[in-house]
Amino acid sequence: MTDSPFLQRAIDIAVANVADGGGPFGAVVVKDGEVIATGENRVTRDNDPSAHAEVVAIRRAAQALGTFSLQGCVLYSSCEPCPMCAATALWARVDEVVFAADREDAARGGFDDRHFWNLVGADYSTWDVPWRRGDTTTFFDPFSAWAENPGRAEY
């Protein structure tokens, strides 16, 4: 199986999305050589900062397959996924991520994710937005409830 048609489809989705007023990103989820779902950047259209093309495609693929695990799937993206999309792909357990443009190309196009990539590896005490642990004695209660729930769906 060649990547070219799926990468081209992701690129075509991105170009069409720009013409439709969206961002220049598209994604395709493929399983066994079949397109399961596609996604386009919907951040400004939906006022949803998490609606990146890869996240949209992964959400749609999970719904189409009826599972949160996309094992056996490949995610094709018009551009190297940002840290949020990379984490989403990892949580979805896709087998592989294939992208066309890389983060340097994105920066030249006006989308510089380097700051976010740099933050991922840094202690959050150095981040622009303050992060801190709140003061509570019940912090572990959700995990206890999870551990005690015999009907939980492991993931």
Short mmCIF file of N, CA and C in Angstrom, two decimals, residues 133-145:
data_model
loop_
_atom_site.label_atom_id
_atom_site.label_comp_id
_atom_site.label_asym_id
_atom_site.label_seq_id
_atom_site.Cartn_x
_atom_site.Cartn_y
_atom_site.Cartn_z
N ARG A 133 -0.85 22.59 41.64
CA ARG A 133 -1.73 21.60 42.26
C ARG A 133 -2.57 22.29 43.31
N GLY A 134 -3.87 22.07 43.26
CA GLY A 134 -4.78 22.66 44.24
C GLY A 134 -4.68 21.95 45.58
N ASP A 135 -5.16 22.60 46.61
CA ASP A 135 -5.11 22.07 47.97
C ASP A 135 -6.40 21.33 48.28
N THR A 136 -6.35 20.01 48.28
CA THR A 136 -7.52 19.19 48.60
C THR A 136 -7.06 17.84 49.12
N THR A 137 -7.85 17.26 50.00
CA THR A 137 -7.50 15.94 50.54
C THR A 137 -8.20 14.82 49.76
N THR A 138 -9.10 15.18 48.85
CA THR A 138 -9.87 14.17 48.11
C THR A 138 -9.33 13.94 46.70
N PHE A 139 -8.10 14.36 46.45
CA PHE A 139 -7.53 14.30 45.10
C PHE A 139 -7.51 12.90 44.52
N PHE A 140 -7.45 11.85 45.33
CA PHE A 140 -7.34 10.50 44.80
C PHE A 140 -8.69 9.80 44.68
N ASP A 141 -9.77 10.43 45.12
CA ASP A 141 -11.09 9.80 45.09
C ASP A 141 -11.51 9.30 43.71
N PRO A 142 -11.31 10.07 42.62
CA PRO A 142 -11.70 9.55 41.31
C PRO A 142 -10.96 8.26 40.94
N PHE A 143 -9.69 8.16 41.31
CA PHE A 143 -8.91 6.96 40.99
C PHE A 143 -9.34 5.78 41.84
N SER A 144 -9.71 6.04 43.08
CA SER A 144 -10.24 4.97 43.94
C SER A 144 -11.56 4.45 43.37
N ALA A 145 -12.42 5.37 42.94
CA ALA A 145 -13.70 4.97 42.34
C ALA A 145 -13.46 4.13 41.10
#
